[in-house]
Coordinates of N, CA and C in Angstrom, one line a residue:
Chain J
G286 N 31.9 -197.1 -119.0 CA 33.0 -196.2 -119.7 C 34.2 -196.5 -118.1
A287 N 35.3 -196.2 -119.2 CA 36.5 -195.6 -118.1 C 36.6 -194.4 -117.5
V288 N 37.0 -194.4 -116.4 CA 37.0 -193.3 -115.6 C 38.4 -192.7 -115.3
V289 N 38.8 -191.5 -115.3 CA 39.7 -190.8 -115.3 C 39.7 -190.0 -114.1
S290 N 40.3 -189.8 -113.3 CA 40.5 -188.5 -111.8 C 41.5 -187.8 -112.1
Q291 N 41.3 -186.5 -111.4 CA 42.4 -185.6 -111.4 C 41.9 -184.8 -109.9
H292 N 43.4 -184.6 -109.5 CA 43.5 -184.0 -108.1 C 44.4 -183.1 -108.1
P293 N 43.9 -181.8 -107.2 CA 43.0 -181.4 -107.2 C 42.0 -180.8 -108.1
S294 N 40.6 -180.5 -107.9 CA 39.6 -180.3 -108.9 C 39.6 -178.7 -108.9
W295 N 40.6 -178.0 -108.2 CA 40.7 -176.6 -108.3 C 41.5 -176.3 -107.3
V296 N 42.7 -175.6 -107.0 CA 43.8 -174.8 -106.4 C 44.0 -173.3 -106.8
I297 N 44.3 -172.2 -105.6 CA 44.5 -171.2 -105.7 C 46.3 -171.4 -105.1
C298 N 47.1 -170.4 -105.8 CA 48.1 -170.4 -105.5 C 48.6 -169.2 -105.5
K299 N 49.8 -168.6 -104.4 CA 50.4 -167.4 -104.8 C 51.3 -167.8 -106.0
S300 N 51.4 -166.2 -106.6 CA 52.7 -166.4 -107.8 C 54.0 -166.9 -107.1
G301 N 54.9 -167.3 -107.9 CA 55.8 -168.2 -107.4 C 56.2 -169.5 -106.9
T302 N 55.0 -170.1 -106.5 CA 54.7 -171.4 -105.8 C 54.5 -172.5 -107.2
S303 N 55.0 -173.4 -106.6 CA 54.8 -174.5 -107.8 C 53.3 -175.2 -107.5
V304 N 53.1 -176.2 -108.1 CA 51.5 -176.4 -108.4 C 51.7 -178.1 -108.7
K305 N 51.3 -179.1 -107.9 CA 51.2 -180.2 -108.7 C 49.4 -181.1 -108.9
I306 N 49.4 -181.4 -110.0 CA 48.0 -182.1 -110.5 C 48.4 -183.3 -110.9
E307 N 47.4 -184.4 -110.5 CA 47.3 -185.9 -110.5 C 46.4 -185.9 -111.5
C308 N 46.7 -187.3 -112.2 CA 46.0 -187.7 -113.3 C 45.9 -189.1 -112.8
R309 N 44.7 -189.9 -113.0 CA 44.6 -191.3 -112.6 C 44.0 -191.7 -113.4
S310 N 44.2 -192.9 -113.9 CA 42.9 -194.0 -114.5 C 42.4 -195.0 -113.6
L311 N 41.3 -194.8 -113.3 CA 40.7 -195.8 -112.0 C 40.7 -197.2 -112.2
D312 N 40.4 -197.2 -113.5 CA 39.8 -198.9 -113.5 C 40.8 -199.5 -115.0
F313 N 41.4 -199.1 -115.9 CA 42.2 -199.3 -116.4 C 43.6 -198.8 -116.3
Q314 N 44.5 -199.6 -117.0 CA 46.2 -199.1 -117.5 C 46.3 -198.4 -118.7
A315 N 46.6 -197.1 -118.7 CA 47.1 -196.4 -119.7 C 48.7 -196.1 -119.7
T316 N 49.0 -196.5 -121.0 CA 50.4 -196.3 -121.2 C 50.5 -195.1 -121.9
T317 N 49.5 -194.2 -122.6 CA 49.9 -192.7 -122.9 C 48.4 -191.9 -121.9
M318 N 49.2 -190.9 -121.6 CA 48.2 -189.8 -121.2 C 48.8 -188.6 -121.7
F319 N 47.8 -187.8 -121.9 CA 47.7 -186.2 -122.0 C 47.5 -185.5 -121.6
W320 N 48.1 -184.3 -121.6 CA 47.8 -182.9 -121.1 C 47.4 -181.8 -121.9
Y321 N 46.3 -181.2 -120.8 CA 45.9 -180.0 -122.1 C 45.8 -178.7 -121.0
R322 N 45.2 -177.5 -121.9 CA 45.1 -176.6 -121.0 C 44.2 -175.7 -121.9
Q323 N 43.1 -175.1 -121.3 CA 41.9 -174.5 -121.6 C 41.3 -173.3 -121.5
F324 N 41.8 -172.2 -122.1 CA 41.2 -170.9 -121.3 C 39.8 -170.6 -121.3
P325 N 39.5 -170.0 -121.1 CA 38.1 -169.4 -121.1 C 37.5 -169.0 -121.9
K326 N 36.4 -169.7 -122.5 CA 35.8 -169.5 -123.9 C 36.9 -169.8 -125.0
Q327 N 37.9 -170.6 -125.0 CA 38.8 -171.0 -125.9 C 38.7 -172.9 -126.0
S328 N 39.3 -173.4 -127.0 CA 39.4 -174.7 -127.0 C 40.6 -175.7 -126.3
L329 N 40.3 -176.5 -126.2 CA 41.5 -177.4 -125.7 C 42.9 -176.9 -126.5
M330 N 44.0 -176.7 -125.7 CA 45.0 -176.9 -126.7 C 45.9 -178.1 -125.6
L331 N 46.6 -179.1 -126.8 CA 47.7 -180.1 -126.6 C 48.8 -179.2 -125.9
M332 N 49.2 -180.1 -124.5 CA 50.2 -179.2 -123.9 C 51.5 -180.6 -124.3
A333 N 51.4 -181.6 -123.6 CA 52.3 -182.9 -123.9 C 51.6 -184.1 -124.1
T334 N 52.4 -185.0 -124.7 CA 52.4 -186.3 -124.4 C 52.9 -187.1 -123.4
S335 N 52.3 -188.1 -122.7 CA 53.0 -188.3 -121.4 C 53.2 -189.9 -121.7
N336 N 54.0 -190.6 -121.6 CA 54.3 -192.5 -122.3 C 55.0 -192.8 -120.4
E337 N 54.2 -193.7 -120.1 CA 54.9 -194.6 -119.0 C 56.6 -194.8 -119.1
G338 N 57.3 -194.2 -118.3 CA 58.4 -194.8 -118.0 C 59.7 -194.1 -119.1
S339 N 59.2 -192.9 -119.6 CA 59.7 -192.2 -120.1 C 59.0 -190.9 -120.4
K340 N 60.3 -189.8 -121.1 CA 60.0 -188.4 -120.8 C 58.8 -188.1 -121.8
A341 N 58.2 -186.9 -121.5 CA 57.2 -186.7 -121.8 C 57.4 -185.9 -123.2
T342 N 56.6 -186.0 -124.2 CA 56.7 -185.1 -125.1 C 56.1 -183.8 -125.3
Y343 N 56.4 -182.8 -125.5 CA 55.8 -181.6 -125.9 C 55.3 -180.8 -127.0
E344 N 54.2 -180.7 -126.9 CA 54.2 -179.6 -128.3 C 55.0 -178.1 -127.9
Q345 N 55.2 -177.5 -129.5 CA 55.8 -176.4 -129.4 C 55.0 -175.4 -128.9
G346 N 56.0 -174.5 -128.0 CA 55.8 -173.2 -127.6 C 55.4 -173.8 -126.1
V347 N 55.4 -174.6 -125.6 CA 55.4 -175.3 -124.3 C 56.7 -175.3 -123.2
E348 N 56.5 -174.9 -122.3 CA 57.8 -174.6 -121.8 C 58.4 -176.4 -121.0
K349 N 58.9 -176.9 -121.0 CA 59.1 -178.2 -120.2 C 59.8 -178.1 -119.0
D350 N 60.7 -177.1 -118.8 CA 60.6 -176.7 -117.7 C 60.0 -175.8 -116.7
K351 N 58.8 -175.5 -117.4 CA 58.2 -175.1 -116.3 C 56.9 -175.8 -116.2
F352 N 56.5 -176.7 -117.1 CA 55.1 -177.4 -117.2 C 56.1 -179.4 -117.1
L353 N 56.3 -179.6 -115.6 CA 56.9 -181.1 -115.4 C 56.1 -181.9 -115.1
I354 N 56.3 -182.8 -116.0 CA 55.3 -184.1 -116.3 C 55.7 -185.1 -115.7
N355 N 55.3 -186.4 -115.3 CA 56.0 -187.7 -114.5 C 55.1 -188.7 -114.9
H356 N 55.1 -189.5 -115.5 CA 54.3 -190.5 -115.6 C 55.0 -192.0 -115.1
A357 N 54.9 -192.3 -113.9 CA 55.6 -193.1 -113.1 C 55.1 -194.3 -113.3
S358 N 53.8 -194.4 -113.5 CA 53.2 -195.9 -113.4 C 52.0 -196.0 -114.5
L359 N 51.2 -196.8 -114.9 CA 50.5 -197.3 -116.1 C 49.1 -196.4 -115.4
T360 N 49.0 -196.0 -114.7 CA 47.7 -195.4 -113.7 C 47.9 -193.8 -113.2
L361 N 49.2 -193.1 -113.1 CA 49.4 -192.5 -112.8 C 50.3 -191.4 -113.6
S362 N 49.5 -189.8 -113.8 CA 50.7 -189.1 -114.5 C 50.7 -187.7 -113.8
T363 N 51.1 -187.2 -113.5 CA 51.5 -185.7 -112.8 C 52.0 -184.3 -113.6
L364 N 51.2 -183.8 -113.8 CA 51.8 -182.2 -114.3 C 52.2 -181.1 -113.2
T365 N 53.4 -180.7 -112.8 CA 53.6 -179.8 -111.9 C 53.8 -178.1 -112.4
V366 N 53.3 -177.5 -111.8 CA 53.7 -175.9 -112.5 C 54.4 -175.4 -111.6
T367 N 55.6 -175.1 -112.6 CA 57.1 -174.7 -111.6 C 56.8 -173.0 -111.8
S368 N 56.9 -172.4 -110.5 CA 56.8 -171.4 -110.4 C 55.7 -170.2 -111.2
A369 N 54.5 -170.7 -110.6 CA 53.3 -170.4 -111.3 C 53.5 -168.8 -111.0
H370 N 52.8 -168.1 -112.3 CA 52.6 -166.7 -112.3 C 50.7 -166.8 -113.0
P371 N 50.3 -165.6 -112.5 CA 49.0 -165.4 -113.0 C 48.7 -166.1 -114.4
E372 N 49.3 -165.5 -115.4 CA 49.1 -166.2 -116.7 C 49.3 -167.6 -116.7
D373 N 49.6 -168.3 -116.0 CA 49.4 -169.4 -116.0 C 48.1 -170.2 -115.4
S374 N 47.5 -168.9 -115.2 CA 45.9 -169.2 -114.4 C 44.9 -170.1 -115.5
S375 N 44.5 -171.0 -115.4 CA 43.9 -172.0 -116.4 C 43.1 -173.4 -116.2
F376 N 42.5 -173.9 -116.9 CA 42.0 -175.4 -116.9 C 42.7 -176.1 -117.2
Y377 N 43.3 -177.2 -116.6 CA 43.9 -177.9 -117.1 C 43.5 -179.7 -117.1
I378 N 43.3 -180.2 -118.0 CA 42.9 -181.4 -118.4 C 43.8 -182.3 -118.6
C379 N 43.4 -183.4 -118.3 CA 44.2 -184.8 -118.6 C 43.1 -185.8 -119.5
S380 N 44.1 -186.5 -119.9 CA 43.3 -188.0 -120.6 C 44.2 -189.1 -120.6
A381 N 43.7 -190.1 -121.2 CA 44.2 -191.2 -120.8 C 43.5 -192.4 -121.9
Y382 N 44.7 -192.8 -122.9 CA 44.4 -193.4 -123.9 C 44.1 -194.7 -123.3
E383 N 43.2 -195.2 -123.4 CA 42.3 -196.8 -123.4 C 42.6 -198.0 -124.4
G384 N 43.0 -197.5 -125.4 CA 43.2 -198.4 -126.7 C 41.7 -198.3 -127.6
L385 N 41.4 -198.8 -128.0 CA 40.4 -199.0 -129.0 C 40.0 -197.6 -129.7
L386 N 41.1 -197.2 -129.7 CA 40.8 -195.1 -130.7 C 39.8 -194.5 -129.8
K387 N 40.2 -194.6 -128.3 CA 39.2 -193.6 -127.3 C 40.4 -193.1 -126.2
Q388 N 40.0 -191.9 -126.1 CA 40.5 -191.4 -125.4 C 39.7 -191.0 -123.9
Y389 N 39.8 -191.0 -122.9 CA 39.0 -190.7 -121.6 C 39.5 -189.8 -120.6
F390 N 38.9 -188.5 -120.6 CA 39.3 -187.2 -120.0 C 38.8 -187.2 -118.4
G391 N 39.9 -186.4 -117.6 CA 39.6 -186.2 -116.4 C 38.7 -185.0 -116.4
P392 N 38.1 -184.6 -115.5 CA 37.2 -183.9 -114.9 C 37.9 -182.5 -115.0
G393 N 38.9 -181.8 -114.9 CA 39.8 -181.0 -114.7 C 40.1 -180.4 -113.6
T394 N 41.5 -179.3 -113.9 CA 41.6 -178.8 -112.7 C 41.5 -177.2 -112.8
R395 N 41.1 -176.4 -112.1 CA 41.1 -175.4 -112.4 C 42.2 -174.6 -111.3
L396 N 42.9 -173.8 -112.2 CA 44.3 -173.3 -111.2 C 44.1 -171.7 -111.4
T397 N 44.2 -171.1 -110.3 CA 44.2 -169.9 -110.3 C 45.7 -169.5 -109.3
V398 N 46.2 -168.7 -110.1 CA 47.5 -168.0 -109.4 C 47.1 -166.7 -109.4
L399 N 47.5 -166.3 -107.8 CA 47.3 -164.7 -107.2 C 48.5 -163.9 -107.5
Chain U
D377 N 48.2 -182.9 -138.6 CA 46.7 -183.3 -138.8 C 45.7 -183.0 -139.4
A378 N 44.8 -183.9 -140.1 CA 44.2 -183.0 -141.4 C 42.9 -181.8 -140.7
K379 N 42.7 -180.9 -141.1 CA 41.8 -179.9 -140.4 C 40.4 -180.1 -140.8
T380 N 39.7 -179.6 -139.8 CA 38.0 -179.9 -140.0 C 37.2 -178.6 -139.7
T381 N 36.3 -178.3 -140.3 CA 35.3 -176.8 -140.4 C 34.3 -177.6 -139.8
Q382 N 33.8 -176.7 -138.5 CA 32.1 -177.0 -138.0 C 31.8 -175.7 -137.8
P383 N 30.2 -175.5 -138.1 CA 29.5 -174.5 -137.5 C 29.6 -174.2 -136.2
N384 N 29.9 -172.8 -136.0 CA 30.5 -172.3 -134.8 C 29.1 -172.4 -133.4
S385 N 28.1 -172.5 -134.1 CA 27.0 -172.7 -132.9 C 25.4 -173.2 -133.7
M386 N 24.8 -174.3 -133.0 CA 23.8 -174.4 -133.8 C 22.6 -174.5 -132.4
E387 N 21.2 -174.6 -132.8 CA 20.3 -174.6 -131.8 C 19.1 -175.9 -132.3
S388 N 18.5 -176.2 -131.3 CA 17.5 -177.3 -131.9 C 16.7 -177.1 -130.3
N389 N 15.5 -177.9 -130.7 CA 14.7 -178.0 -129.3 C 15.0 -179.5 -128.8
E390 N 14.5 -179.3 -127.9 CA 14.5 -180.6 -127.0 C 13.5 -181.6 -127.6
E391 N 13.7 -182.9 -127.6 CA 13.6 -184.4 -128.0 C 13.3 -184.5 -129.6
E392 N 14.3 -183.6 -130.0 CA 13.9 -183.3 -131.9 C 15.6 -184.0 -132.1
P393 N 15.6 -184.3 -133.3 CA 16.9 -185.1 -133.8 C 17.9 -183.6 -134.1
V394 N 18.7 -183.7 -133.9 CA 19.6 -183.2 -134.2 C 20.9 -183.7 -135.2
H395 N 21.2 -182.6 -136.2 CA 22.7 -183.4 -137.2 C 23.6 -182.2 -137.1
L396 N 24.7 -182.5 -136.5 CA 25.9 -182.0 -136.7 C 27.0 -181.9 -137.5
P397 N 27.0 -180.7 -138.4 CA 28.0 -181.5 -139.3 C 29.4 -180.9 -139.1
C398 N 30.4 -181.8 -140.3 CA 31.6 -181.5 -140.0 C 32.1 -181.8 -141.6
N399 N 33.2 -180.7 -141.9 CA 33.7 -180.6 -143.0 C 35.1 -181.3 -143.2
H400 N 35.6 -181.9 -144.0 CA 37.2 -182.5 -143.6 C 37.5 -182.8 -145.2
S401 N 37.4 -181.9 -145.9 CA 38.1 -182.3 -147.1 C 39.2 -182.5 -147.7
T402 N 40.3 -182.5 -146.6 CA 41.7 -182.9 -146.4 C 41.9 -184.2 -145.8
I403 N 41.2 -184.6 -145.5 CA 40.9 -186.1 -144.7 C 41.7 -187.1 -145.8
S404 N 42.7 -188.4 -145.4 CA 43.6 -189.2 -145.8 C 42.9 -190.5 -145.6
G405 N 43.4 -191.6 -146.4 CA 42.8 -192.9 -146.0 C 42.9 -193.5 -144.5
T406 N 43.7 -193.1 -144.3 CA 43.8 -193.6 -142.6 C 43.2 -192.7 -141.6
D407 N 42.8 -191.6 -142.1 CA 42.4 -190.5 -140.9 C 40.9 -191.2 -140.3
Y408 N 40.9 -191.4 -139.2 CA 39.8 -191.7 -138.3 C 39.2 -190.5 -138.2
I409 N 37.7 -190.6 -138.2 CA 36.7 -189.5 -137.7 C 36.4 -189.7 -136.4
H410 N 37.1 -188.5 -135.4 CA 36.1 -189.1 -134.0 C 35.5 -187.7 -133.7
W411 N 34.5 -187.9 -132.6 CA 33.9 -186.7 -132.1 C 33.9 -186.8 -130.3
Y412 N 34.0 -185.6 -129.9 CA 34.2 -185.7 -128.6 C 33.1 -184.3 -128.2
R413 N 32.7 -184.7 -127.3 CA 31.5 -183.0 -126.6 C 32.2 -182.6 -125.0
Q414 N 31.8 -181.4 -125.1 CA 32.3 -180.8 -123.4 C 31.3 -180.0 -122.9
L415 N 30.9 -180.6 -121.9 CA 29.7 -180.0 -121.3 C 30.8 -178.8 -120.5
P416 N 29.8 -178.1 -120.0 CA 30.3 -176.7 -119.3 C 31.4 -177.1 -117.8
S417 N 32.4 -176.9 -117.9 CA 33.2 -176.6 -116.8 C 33.6 -178.5 -116.5
Q418 N 33.2 -179.3 -117.4 CA 34.5 -180.8 -117.4 C 34.9 -181.0 -118.6
G419 N 35.7 -182.1 -118.4 CA 36.5 -182.6 -119.5 C 35.8 -183.0 -120.6
P420 N 36.1 -183.4 -122.1 CA 35.6 -183.9 -122.7 C 35.0 -185.2 -122.9
E421 N 34.3 -185.7 -123.6 CA 33.7 -187.3 -123.7 C 33.9 -187.4 -124.5
Y422 N 33.9 -189.0 -124.9 CA 34.2 -189.5 -126.0 C 33.0 -189.7 -126.8
V423 N 32.4 -189.8 -127.9 CA 31.1 -189.6 -128.3 C 30.8 -190.7 -129.3
I424 N 31.5 -190.9 -130.6 CA 31.5 -192.0 -131.5 C 33.1 -191.4 -132.5
H425 N 33.5 -192.4 -133.1 CA 34.2 -192.5 -133.8 C 34.0 -193.2 -135.3
G426 N 34.8 -193.1 -136.1 CA 34.5 -193.8 -137.7 C 35.5 -193.8 -138.7
L427 N 35.6 -195.0 -139.7 CA 36.7 -194.5 -140.3 C 36.2 -194.1 -142.0
T428 N 35.0 -195.2 -141.9 CA 34.2 -195.2 -143.4 C 33.0 -195.5 -143.7
S429 N 32.5 -196.5 -142.7 CA 31.1 -196.9 -142.6 C 30.2 -196.1 -141.5
N430 N 29.4 -195.7 -141.7 CA 28.2 -195.2 -140.8 C 28.1 -196.1 -139.5
V431 N 28.2 -195.6 -138.2 CA 28.4 -196.1 -137.2 C 27.3 -195.6 -135.9
N432 N 26.4 -196.9 -135.2 CA 26.2 -196.2 -134.4 C 26.3 -196.9 -132.8
N433 N 26.3 -195.8 -132.2 CA 26.2 -196.6 -130.5 C 25.2 -195.9 -129.6
R434 N 25.6 -196.2 -128.5 CA 24.0 -195.5 -127.6 C 23.9 -194.1 -127.3
M435 N 25.2 -193.4 -127.7 CA 24.9 -192.1 -127.7 C 24.4 -191.4 -128.9
A436 N 24.7 -191.6 -130.1 CA 24.7 -190.9 -131.4 C 24.9 -191.9 -132.3
S437 N 24.8 -191.4 -133.7 CA 25.0 -191.9 -135.0 C 25.9 -191.1 -135.6
L438 N 27.3 -191.9 -136.4 CA 27.8 -191.0 -137.3 C 27.6 -191.2 -138.6
A439 N 27.5 -190.5 -139.7 CA 26.9 -190.7 -140.9 C 28.4 -189.9 -141.4
I440 N 29.1 -191.1 -142.3 CA 30.1 -190.6 -142.9 C 29.8 -190.4 -144.7
A441 N 29.8 -189.3 -145.4 CA 30.1 -189.1 -146.5 C 30.8 -190.1 -147.4
E442 N 30.4 -190.8 -148.5 CA 30.6 -191.8 -149.6 C 32.3 -191.3 -149.9
D443 N 32.9 -190.1 -150.2 CA 34.2 -189.8 -150.2 C 34.9 -189.3 -149.1
R444 N 34.2 -189.4 -148.0 CA 34.6 -189.5 -146.7 C 35.2 -187.6 -146.6
K445 N 35.0 -186.6 -147.1 CA 35.3 -185.3 -146.7 C 34.2 -184.8 -146.0
S446 N 33.4 -185.4 -145.3 CA 32.4 -184.5 -144.6 C 31.8 -185.8 -144.1
S447 N 31.3 -185.4 -142.6 CA 30.4 -186.1 -141.9 C 29.5 -185.3 -140.7
T448 N 28.5 -186.2 -140.3 CA 27.3 -185.6 -139.8 C 27.0 -186.7 -138.3
L449 N 27.4 -185.7 -137.5 CA 26.8 -186.5 -136.0 C 25.5 -186.3 -135.9
I450 N 24.9 -187.4 -135.6 CA 23.3 -187.3 -135.3 C 22.7 -187.6 -133.9
L451 N 22.6 -187.0 -132.9 CA 21.5 -187.2 -132.0 C 20.1 -187.2 -132.0
H452 N 19.9 -188.5 -132.0 CA 18.4 -189.1 -132.3 C 17.2 -187.8 -131.7
R453 N 17.4 -187.8 -130.5 CA 16.4 -187.2 -129.9 C 17.5 -186.4 -128.4
A454 N 17.5 -185.2 -129.0 CA 18.4 -184.4 -128.1 C 17.5 -184.1 -126.7
T455 N 18.3 -184.1 -125.8 CA 17.9 -183.7 -124.3 C 18.7 -182.4 -124.0
L456 N 18.0 -182.1 -122.7 CA 18.5 -180.8 -122.4 C 20.4 -180.9 -121.9
R457 N 20.5 -182.2 -121.5 CA 21.8 -182.6 -121.1 C 22.7 -182.5 -122.1
D458 N 22.4 -182.8 -123.4 CA 23.1 -182.6 -124.6 C 23.9 -181.5 -125.2
A459 N 23.2 -180.4 -124.3 CA 24.2 -178.9 -124.6 C 25.3 -179.0 -124.4
A460 N 26.2 -178.5 -125.3 CA 27.6 -179.0 -125.0 C 28.2 -178.1 -126.3
V461 N 29.9 -178.3 -126.3 CA 30.3 -178.1 -127.5 C 30.8 -179.1 -128.1
Y462 N 30.4 -179.8 -129.3 CA 30.8 -180.8 -130.1 C 31.9 -180.7 -131.2
Y463 N 33.4 -181.5 -130.7 CA 34.2 -181.5 -131.3 C 34.2 -182.5 -132.4
C464 N 34.7 -182.2 -134.0 CA 35.0 -183.1 -135.0 C 36.4 -183.0 -134.9
I465 N 37.1 -184.2 -134.7 CA 38.7 -184.5 -134.7 C 39.2 -185.4 -135.8
L466 N 39.7 -185.2 -136.6 CA 40.5 -186.5 -137.1 C 41.8 -186.8 -136.9
T467 N 42.2 -188.1 -137.0 CA 43.4 -188.6 -136.4 C 43.7 -190.0 -137.0
Q468 N 45.1 -190.1 -136.8 CA 45.3 -191.6 -137.7 C 45.3 -192.8 -136.1
G469 N 44.7 -191.9 -135.3 CA 44.9 -193.1 -134.1 C 44.1 -192.2 -133.2
A470 N 44.1 -192.4 -131.7 CA 43.2 -191.8 -131.1 C 44.5 -191.2 -129.9
Q471 N 46.0 -191.2 -130.4 CA 46.7 -191.0 -129.5 C 47.3 -189.5 -129.5
K472 N 46.8 -188.7 -130.9 CA 46.9 -187.4 -130.4 C 46.0 -186.5 -131.3
L473 N 44.7 -185.7 -130.3 CA 43.8 -184.7 -130.4 C 43.8 -183.6 -130.5
V474 N 44.0 -183.0 -131.8 CA 43.9 -181.6 -131.9 C 42.3 -181.0 -131.9
F475 N 42.3 -180.5 -131.0 CA 41.0 -179.9 -130.8 C 40.9 -178.5 -131.8
G476 N 39.9 -178.3 -132.2 CA 39.3 -176.8 -133.0 C 38.2 -176.3 -132.2
Q477 N 37.5 -175.4 -133.0 CA 36.6 -174.5 -131.7 C 35.5 -175.1 -131.6
G478 N 35.2 -176.2 -132.8 CA 33.7 -176.8 -131.5 C 32.4 -176.2 -132.6
T479 N 31.4 -177.0 -132.4 CA 30.2 -176.4 -132.4 C 29.6 -176.5 -131.0
R480 N 29.2 -175.2 -130.8 CA 28.3 -175.1 -129.5 C 26.7 -175.5 -129.7
L481 N 26.1 -176.3 -129.3 CA 25.3 -177.1 -129.2 C 23.9 -176.3 -128.3
T482 N 23.3 -175.4 -128.4 CA 22.2 -175.1 -127.3 C 20.7 -176.2 -127.7
I483 N 20.1 -176.5 -126.7 CA 19.1 -176.7 -126.5 C 18.0 -176.4 -126.0
N484 N 16.8 -176.2 -126.6 CA 15.6 -175.2 -126.2 C 14.6 -176.1 -125.5
P485 N 14.2 -175.9 -124.4 CA 12.9 -177.0 -123.9 C 11.7 -176.7 -124.4

C-alpha cells in the first residue's frame, strides 16, 4: 500500500517557539492532504484540508494564523505550530488522499510544549 | 456528514471471528461506508469501504444491510495484532473523514 511519512516523529519545544511538521507521500502524488490532532484517549479531530498550490481550508474553531499549512508540492505538506503553548501539546497526524476512495495516514508526530 | 453509532468496546478471543457493528440510520444514497483502524500510538490504517454490496479484501469483509442503515466489519480470524480502535465513517468521497469515538477491540490470547 501507499506510504505516508511524517517528520519528526516526536518533538519537545519551549513555550513561545514555532514547530514545523512535515508530511510526505513517498510513492504517490497526493493532490489533497489532511491534518488531524488527537488528544490522549480521544478520537482524531480534523484540523484542515490542504490542497496542492492553494490555501488550506480550516475546520471551524481551528486558528489558521496559529496552525500554518503549506502544500507546496504533490508529495509534501507542512504544518507549522506558531508560538506553541502547553495546550498545543498533542499527537498530530497527516493523511494523503490517494484516490480510489482511500486515505493513507502518517505515523503521527507527538508534540510536547514545555 | 451522516453520523454513525458504534459500541465503545468489544472483546474477542484470538483465532475467532469478530463482528464489529455500525449503525448509520441517516445514511444518504451517495454515502460510502468506510472502516479505518488505529493501533496504539500510530496513525489510522484503511481497512475497507463499500457502497451497497458486501465487500471482501485481504484484511476483512464488510457486510452492508439491505436498507444500508447498518453495516458489520468482519475479521475472519482475529490475531493479537488486530487489537485496535475501529472507526466506521460515512462520507460521500474519501476527501473528508470525520472520526467518531470508534470501537476499542481487545483480543484475548
